[in-house]
Coordinates of C-alpha atoms and ligand atoms in Angstrom, one line a residue:
M1 CA -28.6 277.1 114.0
S2 CA -25.4 277.0 115.1
A3 CA -22.6 274.1 115.1
K4 CA -18.9 273.3 115.6
Y5 CA -16.6 272.3 112.8
L6 CA -13.3 271.4 112.3
V7 CA -11.4 272.2 109.2
T8 CA -8.6 270.8 107.9
G9 CA -6.1 273.0 106.4
G10 CA -8.2 275.7 106.9
A11 CA -5.4 277.6 106.6
G12 CA -5.0 277.4 102.7
Y13 CA -6.0 278.8 100.0
V14 CA -9.2 277.0 99.4
G15 CA -9.4 276.5 103.5
S16 CA -9.3 279.2 104.7
V17 CA -12.7 280.9 102.1
V18 CA -14.5 278.1 103.3
A19 CA -13.4 278.7 106.9
Q20 CA -14.3 282.0 106.4
H21 CA -17.9 281.5 105.4
L22 CA -18.2 279.7 108.5
V23 CA -17.9 281.4 110.3
E24 CA -19.2 284.8 108.4
A25 CA -22.4 281.9 109.3
G26 CA -21.5 282.1 112.8
H27 CA -20.9 278.9 113.6
E28 CA -18.3 277.7 115.7
V29 CA -15.3 277.1 113.5
T30 CA -11.0 275.0 114.5
V31 CA -8.9 275.4 112.3
L32 CA -5.8 272.3 111.9
D33 CA -3.4 273.6 110.5
N34 CA 0.7 272.5 109.9
L35 CA 1.3 275.9 107.4
T36 CA 3.7 273.2 105.4
T37 CA 1.6 275.1 102.7
G38 CA -1.4 277.3 104.5
F39 CA -0.2 280.5 106.5
R40 CA -1.3 281.5 109.2
E41 CA -3.1 284.9 108.3
G42 CA -5.4 283.2 106.3
V43 CA -6.8 281.4 109.1
P44 CA -10.7 283.8 109.7
A45 CA -10.7 286.4 112.3
G46 CA -13.3 284.7 115.2
A47 CA -11.8 281.3 114.5
T48 CA -9.8 278.8 117.4
F49 CA -6.6 278.1 115.7
I50 CA -4.8 274.9 116.1
E51 CA -1.0 274.5 114.6
G52 CA -1.2 270.5 114.7
D53 CA -0.3 267.5 112.4
I54 CA -4.5 265.3 110.9
R55 CA -1.9 262.7 112.0
D56 CA -2.9 264.1 115.7
S57 CA -6.4 264.9 115.2
A58 CA -7.7 262.7 117.9
K59 CA -6.0 265.1 120.4
W60 CA -8.1 267.2 119.6
L61 CA -11.3 265.8 118.0
D62 CA -15.0 265.1 120.6
S63 CA -17.6 265.0 120.6
S64 CA -18.7 268.7 120.5
Y65 CA -17.8 268.7 116.5
A66 CA -21.1 268.3 114.5
A67 CA -18.4 267.7 111.5
V68 CA -15.5 267.8 109.8
L69 CA -14.2 269.9 106.9
H70 CA -11.0 268.6 105.6
F71 CA -8.8 269.9 103.4
A72 CA -5.7 269.3 104.2
A73 CA -3.2 267.9 101.7
F74 CA -0.1 268.6 99.5
S75 CA -2.0 269.7 95.8
Q76 CA 0.8 269.8 93.6
V77 CA 0.3 267.5 90.6
G78 CA 3.9 267.9 89.7
E79 CA 5.3 267.7 92.7
S80 CA 4.1 264.6 93.5
V81 CA 5.4 262.4 90.2
V82 CA 8.4 263.1 91.8
K83 CA 8.1 262.4 95.0
P84 CA 4.6 260.7 95.4
E85 CA 5.9 259.3 99.3
K86 CA 5.6 262.1 100.4
Y87 CA 1.9 262.1 98.2
W88 CA 0.6 259.1 99.6
D89 CA 1.9 259.2 103.1
N90 CA 0.5 262.9 103.7
N91 CA -2.8 262.9 102.0
V92 CA -3.9 259.4 102.4
G93 CA -1.6 258.2 105.4
G94 CA -2.4 261.8 107.5
T95 CA -6.5 261.1 106.3
M96 CA -6.6 257.9 107.5
A97 CA -6.1 259.3 111.1
L98 CA -8.6 261.6 110.7
L99 CA -11.2 258.5 110.1
A100 CA -10.1 257.3 112.8
A101 CA -10.2 259.9 115.2
M102 CA -13.5 260.5 113.7
R103 CA -15.1 257.5 114.4
D104 CA -13.1 257.0 118.2
A105 CA -14.9 260.7 118.1
G106 CA -18.5 259.5 116.8
V107 CA -18.0 262.3 114.9
R108 CA -19.9 261.1 111.8
T109 CA -19.7 264.1 109.4
L110 CA -17.3 264.6 106.5
V111 CA -17.0 267.0 104.0
F112 CA -13.6 265.8 102.4
S113 CA -11.9 267.9 99.2
S114 CA -11.0 265.6 96.5
T115 CA -10.7 267.2 93.4
A116 CA -10.7 267.1 89.6
A117 CA -7.7 264.9 89.0
T118 CA -8.8 262.0 89.9
Y119 CA -10.4 260.9 86.6
G120 CA -7.8 261.6 84.7
E121 CA -7.5 261.9 81.1
P122 CA -11.6 262.6 80.3
V123 CA -13.2 259.5 78.4
S124 CA -15.6 262.1 77.3
T125 CA -16.9 266.7 78.0
P126 CA -18.7 267.5 80.4
V127 CA -17.3 265.0 83.3
K128 CA -19.5 262.8 84.6
E129 CA -19.1 261.3 88.8
T130 CA -19.7 257.7 87.0
D131 CA -17.7 258.8 84.3
P132 CA -14.2 256.1 84.9
T133 CA -11.8 257.1 87.6
A134 CA -7.6 256.7 85.7
P135 CA -5.5 259.4 87.8
T136 CA -2.6 260.8 85.4
S137 CA -0.6 261.6 88.7
P138 CA 0.3 260.8 91.9
Y139 CA -2.0 263.9 93.8
G140 CA -5.3 262.3 91.6
A141 CA -4.3 258.8 93.2
T142 CA -4.1 259.6 96.5
K143 CA -7.0 262.0 96.3
L144 CA -8.8 259.3 94.8
A145 CA -7.4 256.7 97.4
V146 CA -9.6 258.8 100.3
D147 CA -12.8 259.1 98.0
H148 CA -12.6 255.1 98.6
M149 CA -11.5 255.0 101.9
I150 CA -14.0 257.4 103.0
S151 CA -16.7 255.3 100.8
G152 CA -15.7 251.9 102.5
E153 CA -16.2 253.8 106.2
A154 CA -19.8 255.3 105.2
K155 CA -20.8 251.7 104.3
A156 CA -18.9 250.1 106.9
H157 CA -19.2 252.5 110.0
G158 CA -22.2 254.9 108.7
L159 CA -20.0 258.1 108.5
G160 CA -22.3 260.7 106.2
A161 CA -19.9 261.8 103.8
V162 CA -19.8 264.3 100.5
S163 CA -16.4 264.3 98.4
L164 CA -16.5 267.4 96.4
R165 CA -13.9 267.3 92.9
Y166 CA -13.0 270.5 92.2
F167 CA -12.3 271.4 88.3
N168 CA -10.1 274.5 88.2
V169 CA -10.7 277.1 91.5
A170 CA -9.8 280.6 90.9
G171 CA -10.5 283.7 92.2
A172 CA -10.5 286.0 95.5
Y173 CA -12.9 286.3 98.3
R174 CA -13.3 289.7 100.1
T175 CA -14.9 289.2 103.5
P176 CA -17.7 292.2 104.9
T177 CA -15.4 293.7 106.6
G178 CA -13.1 293.9 103.3
A179 CA -9.9 291.2 104.1
L180 CA -9.4 289.5 101.0
Y181 CA -8.3 285.5 101.2
G182 CA -6.4 284.7 97.4
E183 CA -4.3 281.6 96.3
R184 CA -0.7 282.0 97.2
H185 CA 1.3 279.7 96.9
D186 CA 4.9 279.1 96.7
P187 CA 6.8 278.4 93.9
E188 CA 3.6 280.3 92.4
S189 CA 2.9 277.3 90.1
H190 CA -1.4 278.6 89.0
L191 CA -2.5 279.6 86.0
I192 CA -4.2 282.6 86.8
P193 CA -1.7 284.4 90.3
L194 CA 1.7 283.4 87.3
V195 CA -0.8 285.2 84.4
L196 CA -1.1 288.9 87.6
Q197 CA 2.6 288.1 88.4
V198 CA 3.0 289.4 84.7
A199 CA 0.9 291.7 85.2
Q200 CA 2.5 293.4 88.2
G201 CA 6.2 293.2 86.3
R202 CA 7.7 290.2 88.7
R203 CA 7.7 288.3 85.1
E204 CA 8.8 288.5 82.0
A205 CA 6.6 286.6 80.3
I206 CA 3.9 283.7 81.3
S207 CA 5.2 280.3 79.8
V208 CA 2.2 279.1 77.9
F209 CA 2.3 275.2 78.0
G210 CA 1.4 273.8 74.9
D211 CA -0.2 274.9 71.9
D212 CA -1.0 272.1 70.0
Y213 CA -3.0 270.0 71.8
D214 CA -6.6 269.3 70.7
T215 CA -8.8 272.2 71.4
P216 CA -10.0 275.4 69.5
D217 CA -6.8 277.7 69.8
G218 CA -4.4 274.6 70.5
T219 CA -3.7 275.0 74.2
C220 CA -5.2 273.9 77.3
V221 CA -8.9 274.4 78.4
R222 CA -10.3 274.0 82.0
D223 CA -13.5 274.8 83.9
Y224 CA -12.2 277.7 86.5
I225 CA -15.2 278.3 89.4
H226 CA -15.1 280.9 92.2
V227 CA -13.6 280.2 95.4
A228 CA -16.9 282.2 97.0
D229 CA -18.9 279.8 94.6
L230 CA -17.1 276.5 95.8
A231 CA -17.4 277.7 99.5
D232 CA -20.8 277.7 99.0
A233 CA -21.2 274.6 97.5
H234 CA -19.0 272.9 101.2
L235 CA -22.2 274.8 102.7
R236 CA -24.8 273.2 101.1
A237 CA -22.9 270.2 101.6
L238 CA -22.7 269.7 105.3
D239 CA -26.6 269.7 104.9
A240 CA -26.4 267.4 102.6
A241 CA -24.4 265.0 104.0
T242 CA -27.0 262.0 105.2
E243 CA -25.4 258.8 107.5
G244 CA -23.6 255.8 105.2
D245 CA -24.0 257.4 102.6
H246 CA -21.0 259.2 100.1
L247 CA -22.0 261.2 98.3
V248 CA -19.9 262.7 95.0
C249 CA -20.0 266.1 93.1
N250 CA -18.1 267.5 90.9
L251 CA -18.0 271.7 90.8
G252 CA -17.5 273.4 88.5
N253 CA -18.7 276.4 86.1
G254 CA -19.3 273.4 82.8
N255 CA -17.4 276.4 80.4
G256 CA -14.0 275.3 79.3
F257 CA -11.5 278.7 79.3
S258 CA -7.7 278.2 76.8
V259 CA -5.2 279.1 78.3
R260 CA -5.0 282.2 75.6
Q261 CA -8.6 282.3 76.8
V262 CA -7.5 283.7 80.0
I263 CA -4.2 285.2 79.2
E264 CA -6.9 287.4 76.3
T265 CA -8.9 288.1 80.0
A266 CA -6.2 288.8 81.5
R267 CA -4.9 291.3 79.3
E268 CA -8.5 293.4 79.8
V269 CA -8.6 293.0 83.6
T270 CA -5.4 294.7 84.3
G271 CA -5.0 297.0 81.2
H272 CA -1.3 295.3 80.9
P273 CA 0.0 293.9 78.0
I274 CA 1.1 290.4 79.7
P275 CA 3.9 289.0 76.9
E276 CA 3.5 285.3 76.9
V277 CA 6.0 282.1 74.8
V278 CA 5.2 279.2 73.6
A279 CA 7.0 276.6 76.3
A280 CA 6.4 272.6 75.6
R281 CA 3.2 270.4 76.4
R282 CA 4.1 270.0 81.2
G283 CA 3.9 266.6 81.9
G284 CA 0.3 265.0 82.8
D285 CA -2.0 267.5 81.4
P286 CA -5.5 266.4 80.3
A287 CA -6.5 269.5 76.8
V288 CA -9.7 269.2 77.6
L289 CA -11.6 269.4 81.7
V290 CA -14.9 271.1 81.6
A291 CA -17.3 269.3 84.7
S292 CA -20.9 268.8 84.7
A293 CA -21.6 270.2 88.0
A294 CA -25.3 268.4 87.3
T295 CA -25.1 266.7 91.2
A296 CA -24.4 269.1 92.8
R297 CA -26.9 271.4 91.3
E298 CA -29.6 268.5 92.4
R299 CA -28.8 267.1 95.7
L300 CA -27.0 270.8 97.3
G301 CA -29.3 272.8 95.5
W302 CA -25.4 274.6 94.2
Q303 CA -25.4 277.3 91.5
P304 CA -22.8 279.8 90.3
A305 CA -22.9 282.9 91.7
R306 CA -19.3 284.0 90.0
A307 CA -19.0 282.0 86.9
D308 CA -18.2 285.1 84.5
L309 CA -14.4 284.5 84.2
A310 CA -13.9 288.3 84.0
D311 CA -15.0 288.4 87.7
I312 CA -13.3 285.6 88.4
V313 CA -10.1 287.3 87.0
T314 CA -10.8 290.5 88.4
D315 CA -11.3 289.3 92.0
A316 CA -8.1 287.5 91.9
W317 CA -6.7 290.7 90.3
A318 CA -7.1 292.5 93.4
F319 CA -6.1 289.9 96.1
A320 CA -2.4 290.0 94.0
R321 CA -2.3 294.1 94.4
R322 CA -3.0 293.9 97.6
E323 CA -0.2 294.8 99.0
E324 CA 0.6 298.0 96.9
Ligands
GDU1 O1 2.7 279.3 83.7 C1 1.3 278.0 83.8 C2 1.1 277.8 84.2 C3 -0.9 276.6 83.8 N1 -0.3 276.6 82.6 C4 -2.0 275.4 82.5 O2 -2.5 276.7 82.3 C5 -3.6 275.5 82.9 C6 -4.6 275.0 83.8 O3 -3.1 275.2 85.0 P1 -2.9 275.4 85.9 O4 -1.7 274.9 87.1 O5 -3.9 276.5 87.0 O6 -4.0 273.9 87.4 P2 -4.1 272.8 86.8 O7 -5.2 272.5 85.8 O8 -3.0 272.5 86.5 O9 -4.7 272.0 88.3 C7 -5.5 271.8 88.5 O10 -6.4 270.9 88.4 C8 -5.7 269.7 88.4 C9 -6.6 268.7 87.8 O11 -6.6 268.6 86.7 C10 -5.2 269.4 90.4 O12 -7.1 269.5 90.3 C11 -4.9 270.7 90.9 O13 -4.9 270.4 92.4 C12 -5.7 271.8 89.9 O14 -5.6 273.6 90.6 C13 -2.9 274.4 82.4 O15 -3.5 274.1 81.2 C14 -1.8 274.0 82.3 O16 -1.0 274.2 81.6 C15 1.1 277.0 81.5 O17 0.1 277.0 80.5 N2 1.8 277.8 82.2

Protein backbone atom coordinates (compact mmCIF):
# COMPACT_ATOMS: atom_id res chain seq x y z
CA MET A 1 0.00 0.00 0.00
CA SER A 2 1.30 3.41 -0.93
CA ALA A 3 2.11 5.75 1.96
CA LYS A 4 3.67 9.16 2.48
CA TYR A 5 7.09 9.42 4.12
CA LEU A 6 9.36 12.22 5.25
CA VAL A 7 13.05 11.41 4.67
CA THR A 8 15.35 13.79 6.54
CA GLY A 9 18.85 13.87 5.06
CA GLY A 10 17.51 12.35 1.86
CA ALA A 11 20.10 14.19 -0.23
CA GLY A 12 22.95 12.35 1.53
CA TYR A 13 24.48 8.99 0.69
CA VAL A 14 22.30 6.54 2.63
CA GLY A 15 19.23 8.79 2.78
CA SER A 16 19.12 9.23 -0.99
CA VAL A 17 19.38 5.48 -1.64
CA VAL A 18 16.58 4.78 0.84
CA ALA A 19 14.44 7.59 -0.62
CA GLN A 20 14.98 6.12 -4.08
CA HIS A 21 13.90 2.66 -2.86
CA LEU A 22 10.73 4.16 -1.35
CA VAL A 23 9.91 5.94 -4.62
CA GLU A 24 10.48 2.69 -6.54
CA ALA A 25 8.13 0.90 -4.15
CA GLY A 26 5.40 3.39 -5.14
CA HIS A 27 5.43 5.59 -2.04
CA GLU A 28 5.05 9.34 -1.84
CA VAL A 29 8.35 10.74 -0.58
CA THR A 30 9.31 14.17 0.75
CA VAL A 31 13.02 14.79 1.26
CA LEU A 32 14.00 17.38 3.88
CA ASP A 33 17.68 18.32 3.65
CA ASN A 34 19.58 21.55 4.34
CA LEU A 35 22.27 20.54 1.80
CA THR A 36 25.07 21.17 4.32
CA THR A 37 26.61 17.82 3.43
CA GLY A 38 24.03 16.45 0.99
CA PHE A 39 23.80 17.09 -2.74
CA ARG A 40 20.69 18.34 -4.54
CA GLU A 41 21.19 15.76 -7.29
CA GLY A 42 20.97 13.03 -4.65
CA VAL A 43 17.24 13.69 -4.25
CA PRO A 44 15.43 11.06 -6.31
CA ALA A 45 13.35 12.11 -9.27
CA GLY A 46 9.79 11.62 -8.11
CA ALA A 47 10.40 12.88 -4.57
CA THR A 48 9.33 16.30 -3.33
CA PHE A 49 12.29 18.31 -2.09
CA ILE A 50 12.29 20.78 0.79
CA GLU A 51 15.55 22.62 1.39
CA GLY A 52 15.33 23.16 5.12
CA ASP A 53 16.58 22.23 8.56
CA ILE A 54 15.25 19.47 10.80
CA ARG A 55 14.91 22.05 13.59
CA ASP A 56 12.09 23.55 11.53
CA SER A 57 10.36 20.19 10.91
CA ALA A 58 7.14 21.50 12.45
CA LYS A 59 6.72 23.75 9.40
CA TRP A 60 6.25 20.78 7.13
CA LEU A 61 5.16 17.76 9.18
CA ASP A 62 1.47 16.98 9.33
CA SER A 63 -0.71 13.96 9.95
CA SER A 64 -0.63 12.95 6.26
CA TYR A 65 2.81 11.38 6.87
CA ALA A 66 2.82 7.70 7.80
CA ALA A 67 6.37 7.84 9.14
CA VAL A 68 9.68 9.66 9.26
CA LEU A 69 12.98 8.13 8.20
CA HIS A 70 15.65 10.19 9.92
CA PHE A 71 19.12 10.36 8.35
CA ALA A 72 20.00 14.04 8.73
CA ALA A 73 23.12 14.24 10.90
CA PHE A 74 26.80 15.04 10.88
CA SER A 75 28.70 11.77 10.65
CA GLN A 76 32.46 12.27 10.68
CA VAL A 77 34.04 10.59 13.70
CA GLY A 78 37.26 12.65 13.50
CA GLU A 79 35.52 15.98 13.10
CA SER A 80 33.25 15.22 16.06
CA VAL A 81 36.30 14.91 18.31
CA VAL A 82 37.45 18.45 17.47
CA LYS A 83 34.00 20.06 17.17
CA PRO A 84 31.76 18.14 19.61
CA GLU A 85 29.38 21.09 20.05
CA LYS A 86 28.54 20.98 16.33
CA TYR A 87 27.48 17.34 16.73
CA TRP A 88 25.45 17.80 19.91
CA ASP A 89 23.68 20.81 18.46
CA ASN A 90 22.72 19.26 15.14
CA ASN A 91 22.39 15.56 15.86
CA VAL A 92 20.74 15.81 19.28
CA GLY A 93 19.19 19.31 19.22
CA GLY A 94 17.88 18.78 15.70
CA THR A 95 16.38 15.39 16.54
CA MET A 96 14.72 16.77 19.65
CA ALA A 97 12.92 19.31 17.46
CA LEU A 98 12.00 16.60 14.97
CA LEU A 99 10.53 14.36 17.70
CA ALA A 100 8.50 17.28 19.07
CA ALA A 101 7.17 18.04 15.59
CA MET A 102 6.25 14.37 15.10
CA ARG A 103 4.43 14.33 18.44
CA ASP A 104 2.49 17.50 17.59
CA ALA A 105 1.60 16.24 14.11
CA GLY A 106 0.62 12.80 15.36
CA VAL A 107 3.24 11.01 13.23
CA ARG A 108 3.98 7.93 15.32
CA THR A 109 6.47 5.85 13.33
CA LEU A 110 10.21 6.51 13.06
CA VAL A 111 13.17 4.73 11.50
CA PHE A 112 16.44 6.14 12.75
CA SER A 113 19.91 5.95 11.28
CA SER A 114 22.06 4.84 14.23
CA THR A 115 25.58 3.48 14.12
CA ALA A 116 28.10 0.91 15.29
CA ALA A 117 29.91 3.90 16.81
CA THR A 118 27.42 3.71 19.72
CA TYR A 119 29.28 0.63 21.00
CA GLY A 120 32.79 2.07 21.06
CA GLU A 121 35.49 -0.56 21.55
CA PRO A 122 33.56 -3.87 21.35
CA VAL A 123 33.75 -6.24 24.31
CA SER A 124 33.29 -9.24 22.01
CA THR A 125 32.88 -10.07 18.33
CA PRO A 126 30.45 -10.12 16.59
CA VAL A 127 28.77 -7.16 18.31
CA LYS A 128 25.23 -7.76 19.62
CA GLU A 129 22.63 -5.10 20.46
CA THR A 130 22.74 -6.16 24.11
CA ASP A 131 26.48 -5.43 24.35
CA PRO A 132 27.56 -2.38 26.37
CA THR A 133 27.43 1.00 24.66
CA ALA A 134 30.49 3.14 25.39
CA PRO A 135 31.10 5.42 22.41
CA THR A 136 34.66 6.58 21.86
CA SER A 137 33.70 9.71 19.91
CA PRO A 138 31.20 12.56 20.30
CA TYR A 139 29.65 11.34 17.03
CA GLY A 140 28.84 7.96 18.60
CA ALA A 141 27.75 9.65 21.83
CA THR A 142 25.25 11.87 20.00
CA LYS A 143 23.77 8.91 18.11
CA LEU A 144 23.48 6.96 21.37
CA ALA A 145 21.83 9.95 23.05
CA VAL A 146 19.26 10.03 20.25
CA ASP A 147 18.64 6.30 20.68
CA HIS A 148 17.89 6.99 24.36
CA MET A 149 15.60 9.90 23.43
CA ILE A 150 13.69 7.64 21.06
CA SER A 151 13.28 4.95 23.74
CA GLY A 152 11.76 7.56 26.06
CA GLU A 153 9.46 8.81 23.32
CA ALA A 154 8.28 5.25 22.66
CA LYS A 155 7.58 4.56 26.34
CA ALA A 156 6.01 7.89 27.20
CA HIS A 157 4.19 8.79 24.01
CA GLY A 158 3.71 5.55 22.09
CA LEU A 159 6.17 6.18 19.27
CA GLY A 160 6.88 3.06 17.20
CA ALA A 161 10.58 3.21 16.35
CA VAL A 162 13.40 1.19 14.87
CA SER A 163 17.04 2.26 15.20
CA LEU A 164 19.31 0.66 12.64
CA ARG A 165 22.94 0.51 13.74
CA TYR A 166 24.98 0.52 10.56
CA PHE A 167 28.44 -0.94 10.43
CA ASN A 168 30.51 0.21 7.37
CA VAL A 169 28.16 1.21 4.59
CA ALA A 170 29.70 1.01 1.13
CA GLY A 171 28.97 0.44 -2.55
CA ALA A 172 26.58 2.29 -4.82
CA TYR A 173 23.05 1.74 -6.05
CA ARG A 174 22.02 1.75 -9.71
CA THR A 175 18.34 2.49 -10.23
CA PRO A 176 16.22 0.65 -12.82
CA THR A 177 16.60 3.73 -15.04
CA GLY A 178 20.40 3.69 -14.72
CA ALA A 179 20.97 6.55 -12.26
CA LEU A 180 23.80 5.89 -9.80
CA TYR A 181 23.76 6.84 -6.13
CA GLY A 182 27.03 6.51 -4.25
CA GLU A 183 29.26 7.67 -1.44
CA ARG A 184 30.65 11.16 -1.67
CA HIS A 185 32.13 13.32 1.05
CA ASP A 186 33.93 16.59 0.69
CA PRO A 187 36.75 16.18 1.57
CA GLU A 188 36.65 12.40 1.15
CA SER A 189 37.32 10.51 4.39
CA HIS A 190 36.15 6.93 3.94
CA LEU A 191 38.34 4.01 3.01
CA ILE A 192 36.73 2.60 -0.14
CA PRO A 193 36.18 5.94 -1.97
CA LEU A 194 39.74 6.99 -1.05
CA VAL A 195 41.23 3.72 -2.33
CA LEU A 196 39.30 4.18 -5.57
CA GLN A 197 40.60 7.73 -5.93
CA VAL A 198 44.10 6.24 -5.94
CA ALA A 199 43.02 3.81 -8.68
CA GLN A 200 41.74 6.78 -10.67
CA GLY A 201 45.06 8.58 -10.34
CA ARG A 202 43.52 11.32 -8.18
CA ARG A 203 45.78 10.40 -5.25
CA GLU A 204 49.25 8.86 -5.20
CA ALA A 205 48.75 6.29 -2.47
CA ILE A 206 46.35 5.14 0.20
CA SER A 207 47.44 5.65 3.81
CA VAL A 208 46.87 2.61 5.97
CA PHE A 209 46.05 3.95 9.41
CA GLY A 210 48.05 1.56 11.59
CA ASP A 211 49.38 -1.92 10.83
CA ASP A 212 50.10 -2.95 14.41
CA TYR A 213 46.58 -3.82 15.56
CA ASP A 214 45.85 -7.21 17.08
CA THR A 215 44.31 -8.54 13.85
CA PRO A 216 45.52 -11.18 11.35
CA ASP A 217 47.41 -8.67 9.14
CA GLY A 218 47.74 -5.88 11.70
CA THR A 219 45.21 -3.56 10.02
CA CYS A 220 41.70 -2.72 11.25
CA VAL A 221 38.88 -5.11 10.43
CA ARG A 222 35.44 -3.81 9.45
CA ASP A 223 32.10 -5.23 8.32
CA TYR A 224 31.25 -3.65 4.95
CA ILE A 225 27.57 -3.66 4.03
CA HIS A 226 26.14 -2.77 0.62
CA VAL A 227 24.05 0.39 0.68
CA ALA A 228 21.22 -1.33 -1.24
CA ASP A 229 21.03 -4.09 1.40
CA LEU A 230 20.91 -1.36 4.01
CA ALA A 231 18.07 0.36 2.15
CA ASP A 232 16.10 -2.87 2.05
CA ALA A 233 16.34 -3.08 5.85
CA HIS A 234 14.80 0.39 6.17
CA LEU A 235 11.71 -0.58 4.20
CA ARG A 236 11.36 -3.67 6.37
CA ALA A 237 11.83 -1.57 9.51
CA LEU A 238 8.84 0.59 8.51
CA ASP A 239 6.69 -2.54 8.56
CA ALA A 240 8.21 -3.84 11.79
CA ALA A 241 7.79 -0.62 13.83
CA THR A 242 5.28 -1.22 16.61
CA GLU A 243 3.55 1.47 18.66
CA GLY A 244 5.22 1.99 22.03
CA ASP A 245 8.25 -0.10 21.13
CA HIS A 246 11.82 0.84 20.22
CA LEU A 247 13.61 -1.92 18.33
CA VAL A 248 17.38 -1.67 17.86
CA CYS A 249 19.01 -3.73 15.08
CA ASN A 250 22.62 -4.00 13.97
CA LEU A 251 23.14 -4.06 10.22
CA GLY A 252 26.21 -5.74 8.81
CA ASN A 253 27.10 -8.93 6.98
CA GLY A 254 28.91 -10.53 9.89
CA ASN A 255 32.11 -10.80 7.83
CA GLY A 256 35.18 -8.79 8.71
CA PHE A 257 37.66 -7.51 6.13
CA SER A 258 40.94 -5.81 6.97
CA VAL A 259 42.05 -2.51 5.45
CA ARG A 260 44.66 -4.49 3.46
CA GLN A 261 42.01 -6.93 2.19
CA VAL A 262 39.90 -3.99 1.01
CA ILE A 263 42.88 -2.50 -0.85
CA GLU A 264 43.71 -5.90 -2.39
CA THR A 265 40.10 -6.36 -3.51
CA ALA A 266 40.17 -2.89 -5.08
CA ARG A 267 43.35 -3.84 -6.96
CA GLU A 268 41.56 -6.89 -8.38
CA VAL A 269 38.43 -4.94 -9.29
CA THR A 270 40.18 -1.95 -10.85
CA GLY A 271 43.32 -3.57 -12.30
CA HIS A 272 45.32 -0.71 -10.77
CA PRO A 273 48.34 -1.36 -8.47
CA ILE A 274 47.03 1.08 -5.75
CA PRO A 275 50.20 1.91 -3.80
CA GLU A 276 49.84 1.98 -0.01
CA VAL A 277 51.82 3.66 2.75
CA VAL A 278 51.58 2.85 6.42
CA ALA A 279 50.58 5.83 8.54
CA ALA A 280 49.89 6.36 12.24
CA ARG A 281 46.74 4.92 13.82
CA ARG A 282 43.70 7.19 13.59
CA GLY A 283 42.27 8.20 16.97
CA GLY A 284 39.13 6.39 18.08
CA ASP A 285 39.42 3.43 15.67
CA PRO A 286 38.49 0.07 17.25
CA ALA A 287 40.64 -2.83 15.94
CA VAL A 288 37.68 -4.99 14.92
CA LEU A 289 34.05 -4.04 14.31
CA VAL A 290 31.86 -6.86 13.02
CA ALA A 291 28.10 -7.07 13.46
CA SER A 292 25.84 -9.79 14.65
CA ALA A 293 22.77 -9.08 12.53
CA ALA A 294 20.73 -11.88 14.11
CA THR A 295 18.11 -9.40 15.37
CA ALA A 296 17.65 -7.86 11.89
CA ARG A 297 17.23 -11.34 10.44
CA GLU A 298 14.71 -12.40 13.06
CA ARG A 299 12.72 -9.22 13.54
CA LEU A 300 12.93 -7.69 10.05
CA GLY A 301 13.28 -10.89 8.01
CA TRP A 302 16.32 -9.15 6.52
CA GLN A 303 19.02 -10.91 4.58
CA PRO A 304 21.86 -9.26 2.66
CA ALA A 305 21.84 -9.96 -1.08
CA ARG A 306 25.21 -8.33 -1.91
CA ALA A 307 27.54 -9.45 0.86
CA ASP A 308 30.49 -10.13 -1.41
CA LEU A 309 33.19 -7.47 -0.91
CA ALA A 310 34.22 -7.58 -4.59
CA ASP A 311 30.61 -6.79 -5.60
CA ILE A 312 30.50 -3.89 -3.15
CA VAL A 313 33.79 -2.48 -4.46
CA THR A 314 32.70 -3.04 -8.08
CA ASP A 315 29.60 -0.91 -7.52
CA ALA A 316 31.60 1.79 -5.72
CA TRP A 317 34.04 1.76 -8.66
CA ALA A 318 31.20 2.32 -11.15
CA PHE A 319 30.11 5.32 -9.07
CA ALA A 320 33.66 6.70 -8.82
CA ARG A 321 33.94 6.57 -12.63
CA ARG A 322 30.48 7.94 -13.35
CA GLU A 323 31.75 11.08 -15.04
CA GLU A 324 34.60 9.52 -17.06
O1 LIG B 1 42.57 6.72 4.39
C1 LIG B 1 42.11 5.84 5.15
C2 LIG B 1 40.78 5.83 5.60
C3 LIG B 1 40.39 4.83 6.48
N1 LIG B 1 41.28 3.89 6.88
C4 LIG B 1 40.84 2.82 7.78
O2 LIG B 1 39.82 2.12 7.14
C5 LIG B 1 38.85 1.64 8.10
C6 LIG B 1 37.49 2.12 7.69
O3 LIG B 1 37.47 3.54 7.83
P1 LIG B 1 36.28 4.45 7.32
O4 LIG B 1 36.66 5.87 7.62
O5 LIG B 1 35.95 4.07 5.92
O6 LIG B 1 35.07 3.99 8.21
P2 LIG B 1 34.93 3.99 9.82
O7 LIG B 1 35.07 2.55 10.23
O8 LIG B 1 35.80 4.95 10.49
O9 LIG B 1 33.52 4.64 9.97
C7 LIG B 1 32.32 3.99 9.96
O10 LIG B 1 32.05 3.47 11.23
C8 LIG B 1 32.00 4.44 12.25
C9 LIG B 1 31.76 3.70 13.53
O11 LIG B 1 32.97 3.26 14.05
C10 LIG B 1 30.92 5.46 11.96
O12 LIG B 1 29.64 4.88 12.03
C11 LIG B 1 31.15 6.06 10.58
O13 LIG B 1 30.11 6.97 10.23
C12 LIG B 1 31.24 4.98 9.55
O14 LIG B 1 31.54 5.50 8.30
C13 LIG B 1 39.33 2.18 9.45
O15 LIG B 1 40.03 1.18 10.12
C14 LIG B 1 40.25 3.32 9.08
O16 LIG B 1 41.28 3.55 10.02
C15 LIG B 1 42.59 3.88 6.43
O17 LIG B 1 43.39 3.03 6.80
N2 LIG B 1 42.96 4.86 5.57
